[in-house]
Short mmCIF file of C-alpha atoms in Angstrom, two decimals:
data_model
loop_
_atom_site.label_atom_id
_atom_site.label_comp_id
_atom_site.label_asym_id
_atom_site.label_seq_id
_atom_site.Cartn_x
_atom_site.Cartn_y
_atom_site.Cartn_z
CA MET A 1473 0.09 0.02 0.12
CA LEU A 1474 1.25 3.48 -0.87
CA ARG A 1475 2.12 6.00 1.91
CA THR A 1476 1.81 9.51 2.35
CA LEU A 1477 4.69 11.77 3.77
CA ARG A 1478 4.35 15.37 5.20
CA ALA A 1479 7.24 17.19 6.75
CA VAL A 1480 6.84 20.75 8.15
CA ARG A 1481 8.50 23.18 10.46
CA ASP A 1482 7.06 23.77 13.93
CA ARG A 1483 8.43 26.50 16.48
CA PHE A 1484 7.87 26.16 20.08
CA GLY A 1485 8.55 29.37 22.21
CA LEU A 1486 10.40 28.97 25.57
CA THR A 1487 9.39 30.02 28.92
CA ALA A 1488 12.78 31.66 29.36
CA PRO A 1489 15.98 31.96 27.23
CA PHE A 1490 18.22 28.94 27.35
CA ARG A 1491 21.74 29.87 27.75
CA ILE A 1492 24.74 27.58 27.13
CA ALA A 1493 28.37 28.18 26.15
CA ARG A 1494 27.51 28.31 22.52
CA GLY A 1495 24.59 30.86 22.50
CA VAL A 1496 21.23 31.76 23.62
CA LYS A 1497 17.88 30.09 22.34
CA THR A 1498 14.50 31.68 22.72
CA ALA A 1499 12.55 29.13 20.66
CA ALA A 1500 12.80 25.42 19.47
CA ASP A 1501 12.59 25.10 15.74
CA VAL A 1502 11.88 21.43 14.82
CA VAL A 1503 11.00 19.25 11.86
CA THR A 1504 7.81 17.33 12.34
CA VAL A 1505 7.21 14.26 10.12
CA THR A 1506 3.89 12.46 9.51
CA ILE A 1507 3.67 9.24 7.58
CA GLY A 1508 0.41 7.70 6.73
CA GLN A 1509 -0.53 4.27 5.44
CA GLY A 1510 -4.11 3.36 5.30
CA ASP A 1511 -5.87 4.46 8.41
CA ALA A 1512 -2.26 4.48 10.33
CA VAL A 1513 -0.46 7.40 10.97
CA GLY A 1514 3.08 7.67 12.34
CA ARG A 1515 4.96 10.96 13.64
CA GLY A 1516 8.37 11.75 14.39
CA GLU A 1517 10.37 14.88 15.11
CA GLY A 1518 13.94 16.05 14.51
CA VAL A 1519 15.83 19.17 15.78
CA PRO A 1520 18.25 20.58 13.39
CA TYR A 1521 21.35 21.79 15.07
CA PRO A 1522 23.54 24.43 13.82
CA ARG A 1523 26.53 22.95 15.57
CA TYR A 1524 26.32 20.06 13.17
CA GLY A 1525 25.78 22.19 10.02
CA GLU A 1526 22.17 21.60 9.99
CA THR A 1527 19.14 23.82 9.35
CA VAL A 1528 15.41 23.46 9.31
CA ASP A 1529 15.29 24.13 5.45
CA GLY A 1530 18.14 21.64 5.04
CA ALA A 1531 16.45 18.98 6.95
CA LEU A 1532 13.22 19.53 4.93
CA ALA A 1533 15.09 19.20 1.71
CA ALA A 1534 16.90 16.05 2.84
CA ILE A 1535 13.51 14.49 3.82
CA GLU A 1536 12.12 15.57 0.33
CA ALA A 1537 14.91 13.81 -1.33
CA VAL A 1538 13.77 10.48 0.04
CA ARG A 1539 10.07 10.95 -0.57
CA PRO A 1540 10.00 8.46 -3.14
CA LEU A 1541 11.39 5.84 -0.85
CA ILE A 1542 8.93 6.64 1.80
CA GLU A 1543 5.90 6.76 -0.61
CA ALA A 1544 6.88 3.48 -2.06
CA GLY A 1545 6.86 1.62 1.33
CA GLU A 1546 10.53 1.39 2.23
CA GLY A 1547 11.36 0.87 5.73
CA ARG A 1548 14.00 2.12 8.24
CA ALA A 1549 16.82 0.10 6.94
CA ALA A 1550 16.44 1.76 3.45
CA ILE A 1551 16.36 5.08 4.95
CA GLY A 1552 19.28 4.52 7.10
CA ARG A 1553 21.33 3.47 3.97
CA ALA A 1554 19.95 6.48 2.08
CA MET A 1555 20.58 9.38 4.53
CA PRO A 1556 23.47 10.31 6.86
CA PRO A 1557 22.82 10.42 10.69
CA GLY A 1558 21.04 13.65 11.77
CA ALA A 1559 17.86 15.37 12.68
CA ALA A 1560 16.06 14.67 9.28
CA ARG A 1561 16.84 11.11 9.45
CA ASN A 1562 15.72 11.06 13.19
CA ALA A 1563 12.34 12.38 12.20
CA LEU A 1564 11.73 9.89 9.61
CA ASP A 1565 13.17 6.87 11.47
CA CYS A 1566 10.95 7.52 14.65
CA ALA A 1567 7.75 8.28 12.34
CA LEU A 1568 8.38 4.88 10.70
CA TRP A 1569 8.69 3.20 14.08
CA ASP A 1570 5.36 4.77 15.18
CA LEU A 1571 3.75 3.64 12.06
CA GLU A 1572 4.87 0.20 12.04
CA ALA A 1573 3.60 -0.28 15.61
CA ARG A 1574 0.24 1.21 14.71
CA ILE A 1575 -0.17 -1.04 11.69
CA ALA A 1576 0.79 -4.09 13.70
CA GLY A 1577 -1.59 -3.13 16.60
CA THR A 1578 1.37 -3.07 19.10
CA THR A 1579 3.65 -0.76 20.51
CA VAL A 1580 7.27 0.25 19.56
CA ALA A 1581 8.56 -0.92 23.00
CA ALA A 1582 7.10 -4.44 22.12
CA LEU A 1583 8.61 -4.26 18.65
CA CYS A 1584 12.04 -3.67 19.90
CA GLY A 1585 11.82 -6.05 23.02
CA ARG A 1586 11.86 -3.26 25.66
CA PRO A 1587 9.64 -2.51 28.62
CA GLY A 1588 7.20 0.00 28.05
CA PRO A 1589 8.19 3.65 28.88
CA ALA A 1590 8.06 4.33 32.69
CA PRO A 1591 8.65 7.39 34.86
CA LEU A 1592 12.33 8.00 35.43
CA ALA A 1593 14.64 10.56 36.97
CA SER A 1594 15.69 13.07 34.39
CA ALA A 1595 18.01 16.10 34.88
CA ILE A 1596 16.62 19.69 35.55
CA THR A 1597 18.94 21.83 33.38
CA ILE A 1598 20.08 25.13 34.82
CA GLY A 1599 21.25 27.56 31.88
CA ILE A 1600 24.14 29.99 32.17
CA ASP A 1601 23.62 33.08 34.34
CA ALA A 1602 25.04 34.97 37.09
CA PRO A 1603 25.83 32.79 40.05
CA GLY A 1604 23.10 34.14 42.18
CA ALA A 1605 20.56 33.63 39.54
CA MET A 1606 21.60 30.15 38.96
CA ALA A 1607 21.46 29.42 42.60
CA ALA A 1608 17.98 30.61 42.70
CA VAL A 1609 16.96 28.24 39.95
CA ALA A 1610 18.86 25.42 41.68
CA ARG A 1611 17.10 26.16 44.90
CA ARG A 1612 13.67 25.79 43.28
CA ALA A 1613 14.84 22.59 41.76
CA ALA A 1614 16.60 21.16 44.81
CA PRO A 1615 14.06 18.25 45.44
CA ALA A 1616 14.91 16.88 41.97
CA PRO A 1617 17.29 13.88 41.97
CA LEU A 1618 19.39 15.14 39.13
CA LEU A 1619 20.63 18.58 38.01
CA LYS A 1620 22.51 19.75 34.99
CA VAL A 1621 24.61 22.89 35.14
CA LYS A 1622 25.68 24.67 32.02
CA VAL A 1623 28.68 26.37 32.22
CA ASP A 1624 31.47 28.11 30.00
CA ALA A 1625 35.07 29.30 30.53
CA VAL A 1626 34.33 32.12 32.54
CA GLY A 1627 33.31 31.95 36.23
CA ALA A 1628 32.56 28.17 35.94
CA ALA A 1629 33.65 27.46 39.52
CA ASP A 1630 31.57 30.32 40.85
CA CYS A 1631 28.40 28.94 39.30
CA ILE A 1632 29.10 25.37 40.17
CA ARG A 1633 29.60 26.29 43.86
CA ALA A 1634 26.41 28.55 43.95
CA VAL A 1635 24.48 25.67 42.58
CA ARG A 1636 25.86 23.01 44.84
CA ALA A 1637 25.20 25.49 47.75
CA ALA A 1638 21.49 25.92 46.87
CA ALA A 1639 20.99 22.19 45.97
CA PRO A 1640 23.10 20.05 48.27
CA ALA A 1641 21.29 16.70 47.74
CA PRO A 1642 20.96 16.03 43.94
CA ARG A 1643 23.40 14.45 41.71
CA LEU A 1644 25.35 16.90 39.59
CA ILE A 1645 26.16 17.11 35.95
CA VAL A 1646 28.41 19.95 34.48
CA ASP A 1647 28.11 20.74 30.79
CA PRO A 1648 30.72 23.30 29.30
CA ASN A 1649 29.61 22.40 25.92
CA GLU A 1650 33.14 22.14 24.49
CA SER A 1651 33.99 25.59 25.78
CA TRP A 1652 36.99 24.65 28.07
CA THR A 1653 40.65 24.01 27.24
CA ILE A 1654 42.80 21.24 28.92
CA ASP A 1655 44.07 23.80 31.12
CA ASP A 1656 40.72 24.97 32.26
CA LEU A 1657 40.04 21.37 33.28
CA LEU A 1658 43.09 20.95 35.22
CA ARG A 1659 42.48 24.09 37.00
CA ILE A 1660 38.92 23.24 37.96
CA GLU A 1661 39.13 19.49 38.62
CA ASP A 1662 39.62 20.19 42.53
CA VAL A 1663 36.52 22.32 42.48
CA LEU A 1664 34.60 19.64 40.69
CA VAL A 1665 35.66 17.03 43.42
CA GLU A 1666 35.00 19.38 46.15
CA GLN A 1667 31.35 20.39 45.00
CA ARG A 1668 30.52 16.49 44.44
CA VAL A 1669 29.93 16.62 40.47
CA HIS A 1670 28.92 13.33 39.33
CA LEU A 1671 29.63 13.79 35.57
CA LEU A 1672 31.56 16.35 33.40
CA GLU A 1673 30.14 16.46 29.95
CA GLN A 1674 32.22 17.31 26.84
CA PRO A 1675 34.58 19.72 28.42
CA LEU A 1676 36.86 20.15 25.24
CA PRO A 1677 35.96 20.61 21.73
CA ALA A 1678 35.20 17.46 19.74
CA GLY A 1679 38.47 16.71 17.86
CA ALA A 1680 40.67 18.14 20.81
CA ASP A 1681 39.77 15.37 23.26
CA GLU A 1682 42.90 13.26 22.74
CA ALA A 1683 44.11 15.61 25.43
CA LEU A 1684 41.95 13.71 27.80
CA ALA A 1685 43.89 10.28 27.20
CA GLY A 1686 46.50 9.18 29.56
CA ARG A 1687 45.32 10.53 32.87
CA ARG A 1688 43.03 9.17 35.58
CA TRP A 1689 40.57 12.08 36.02
CA ARG A 1690 38.74 12.28 39.49
CA VAL A 1691 35.45 12.92 37.93
CA PRO A 1692 33.83 10.88 35.19
CA LEU A 1693 33.80 12.32 31.72
CA CYS A 1694 31.10 11.97 29.22
CA ALA A 1695 31.30 12.48 25.36
CA ASP A 1696 28.48 14.33 23.83
CA GLU A 1697 29.69 16.29 20.67
CA SER A 1698 32.41 13.74 20.21
CA LEU A 1699 29.97 10.82 19.80
CA HIS A 1700 27.28 10.35 16.94
CA VAL A 1701 27.08 6.81 15.98
CA THR A 1702 28.52 3.41 16.97
CA ASP A 1703 31.39 3.75 14.88
CA ASP A 1704 32.69 6.67 17.05
CA LEU A 1705 33.11 4.63 20.12
CA ASP A 1706 36.43 3.06 19.64
CA ALA A 1707 38.17 6.54 19.39
CA LEU A 1708 36.58 7.48 22.84
CA ALA A 1709 38.18 4.61 24.74
CA GLY A 1710 40.53 5.96 27.29
CA ARG A 1711 39.28 9.30 27.05
CA TYR A 1712 35.68 9.11 28.43
CA THR A 1713 34.07 6.89 30.89
CA HIS A 1714 30.46 7.83 29.64
CA VAL A 1715 28.65 8.55 26.31
CA ASN A 1716 25.66 10.65 25.70
CA VAL A 1717 23.18 9.07 23.20
CA LYS A 1718 20.84 11.70 21.55
CA LEU A 1719 18.54 10.42 18.63
CA ASP A 1720 19.23 13.75 16.62
CA LYS A 1721 22.89 12.66 16.62
CA THR A 1722 22.33 8.94 15.91
CA GLY A 1723 19.63 9.60 13.22
CA GLY A 1724 16.77 8.05 14.96
CA LEU A 1725 15.90 5.27 17.37
CA THR A 1726 17.22 2.42 15.17
CA GLU A 1727 20.62 3.60 15.41
CA ALA A 1728 20.36 4.63 18.97
CA LEU A 1729 19.41 1.32 20.31
CA VAL A 1730 22.37 -0.25 18.51
CA LEU A 1731 24.79 2.46 19.97
CA ALA A 1732 23.53 2.12 23.47
CA GLU A 1733 24.01 -1.68 23.49
CA ALA A 1734 27.46 -1.43 21.87
CA ALA A 1735 28.56 1.35 24.42
CA ARG A 1736 27.62 -0.95 27.40
CA SER A 1737 29.19 -3.83 25.79
CA ARG A 1738 32.47 -1.73 25.61
CA GLY A 1739 32.15 -0.64 29.21
CA PHE A 1740 31.04 2.96 28.69
CA GLY A 1741 28.55 4.28 31.25
CA LEU A 1742 25.30 5.55 29.45
CA MET A 1743 23.80 8.80 29.34
CA VAL A 1744 20.55 9.59 27.04
CA GLY A 1745 19.97 13.21 26.20
CA CYS A 1746 18.07 15.38 23.79
CA MET A 1747 17.97 18.71 22.29
CA ILE A 1748 15.32 21.46 23.08
CA CYS A 1749 12.42 19.77 21.73
CA SER A 1750 8.75 18.70 22.27
CA SER A 1751 7.71 15.50 23.86
CA LEU A 1752 7.48 13.84 20.35
CA GLY A 1753 11.28 14.24 20.24
CA ILE A 1754 11.80 12.52 23.66
CA ALA A 1755 9.07 9.80 23.60
CA PRO A 1756 11.30 7.58 21.46
CA ALA A 1757 14.30 8.41 23.71
CA MET A 1758 12.53 7.21 26.81
CA LEU A 1759 12.84 3.64 25.37
CA VAL A 1760 16.68 4.16 25.12
CA ALA A 1761 16.83 5.70 28.57
CA ASP A 1762 15.67 2.62 30.32
CA GLY A 1763 18.48 1.51 32.70
CA ALA A 1764 20.78 4.32 31.71
CA GLU A 1765 22.98 5.93 34.44
CA PHE A 1766 22.09 9.43 33.56
CA VAL A 1767 19.02 10.77 31.79
CA ASP A 1768 18.50 14.25 30.43
CA LEU A 1769 15.27 14.41 28.67
CA ASP A 1770 13.87 17.87 29.97
CA GLY A 1771 13.73 19.50 26.62
CA PRO A 1772 9.89 19.82 26.50
CA LEU A 1773 10.07 21.29 30.09
CA TRP A 1774 11.58 24.60 28.64
CA LEU A 1775 8.44 25.11 26.11
CA ALA A 1776 5.93 27.49 26.95
CA GLU A 1777 3.36 24.87 25.49
CA ASP A 1778 4.27 21.34 24.51
CA ARG A 1779 2.30 19.04 22.19
CA PRO A 1780 -1.05 17.93 23.80
CA GLY A 1781 -0.51 14.77 25.73
CA GLY A 1782 2.99 15.27 26.32
CA ALA A 1783 5.46 14.19 29.08
CA VAL A 1784 4.94 15.54 32.60
CA ASP A 1785 7.62 16.37 35.20
CA ARG A 1786 7.17 16.20 38.78
CA GLU A 1787 10.27 17.49 40.72
CA GLY A 1788 12.59 15.81 38.43
CA VAL A 1789 10.80 12.61 37.62
CA LEU A 1790 9.59 12.50 34.10
CA SER A 1791 6.43 10.68 33.32
CA PRO A 1792 5.93 9.30 29.70
CA PRO A 1793 3.39 11.06 27.43
CA ALA A 1794 -0.14 9.77 27.34
CA PRO A 1795 -1.08 6.38 25.89
CA GLY A 1796 -1.23 6.61 22.17
CA PHE A 1797 0.91 9.80 21.88
CA TRP A 1798 3.75 7.94 20.13
CA GLY A 1799 4.68 4.54 19.58
CA GLY A 1800 1.43 2.80 19.00
CA GLY A 1801 -0.83 1.47 21.80
CA ALA A 1802 -4.21 2.91 22.69
#
């Protein structure tokens, strides 16, 4: 049976500016894909990321280029061969998973042999600001089990201390988003230990992380921008203890599941993250996050208005979207 394909740009305003070392975001621009076959409809979402040379227009053009494959009924494997990893392939891959489950009258969780999505502890992210302002956010978020602190190369130690003083109990991730040098890391390592930082995410630029090798760091290090797909793992051994799997980097749930398993088999700890996105972007990621040591899927919490039926956060515990929102089911 022939399929229909629709891909559009959607924009979600944020409740507050999201500041990281790379810049400030005030809205989430996403690509939403809808694939229909008969009475069944599958949806997926991708977030084109300028850091990786992506734009919304570029993602829409990439999806349009594979329209004949989709409309002819080709599946995830064919799309994986035809497209590189990234946001465009992620939107298509997740829509195809959703469609497959609905046609089969089952769920994506059942199709990939995983338990259904369940509430999980997911990081509450604190964007870059003055230390006092970051402390105020941390104080409100202090009941959450996990916080993530965005920093850059200026005043990072003061920001980390301020957050930890305001929220002494939660586990803490610090994320410089590639903004540090190896000298910055050496200078601040004592502070990371003193402030009980549980994970340091991508301190150095991707491509410069060879400087991490040959030293036993006292805080676990997680690769984010340095990791996209399974083939990247070998280069990270001896440099990082953990890896951050994001569907917009892997190009969809299909590769994310393979990457997560391969990372575990190589002895890496697993983190599952997301871009600033709607709940349609994190619903598939919640399946990968089952059993992950660190989960950072708070993208929808930054939106002024999420998609109807989306995920719900209660003090850092994220409940999955309503049944039938994504992944088949009722």
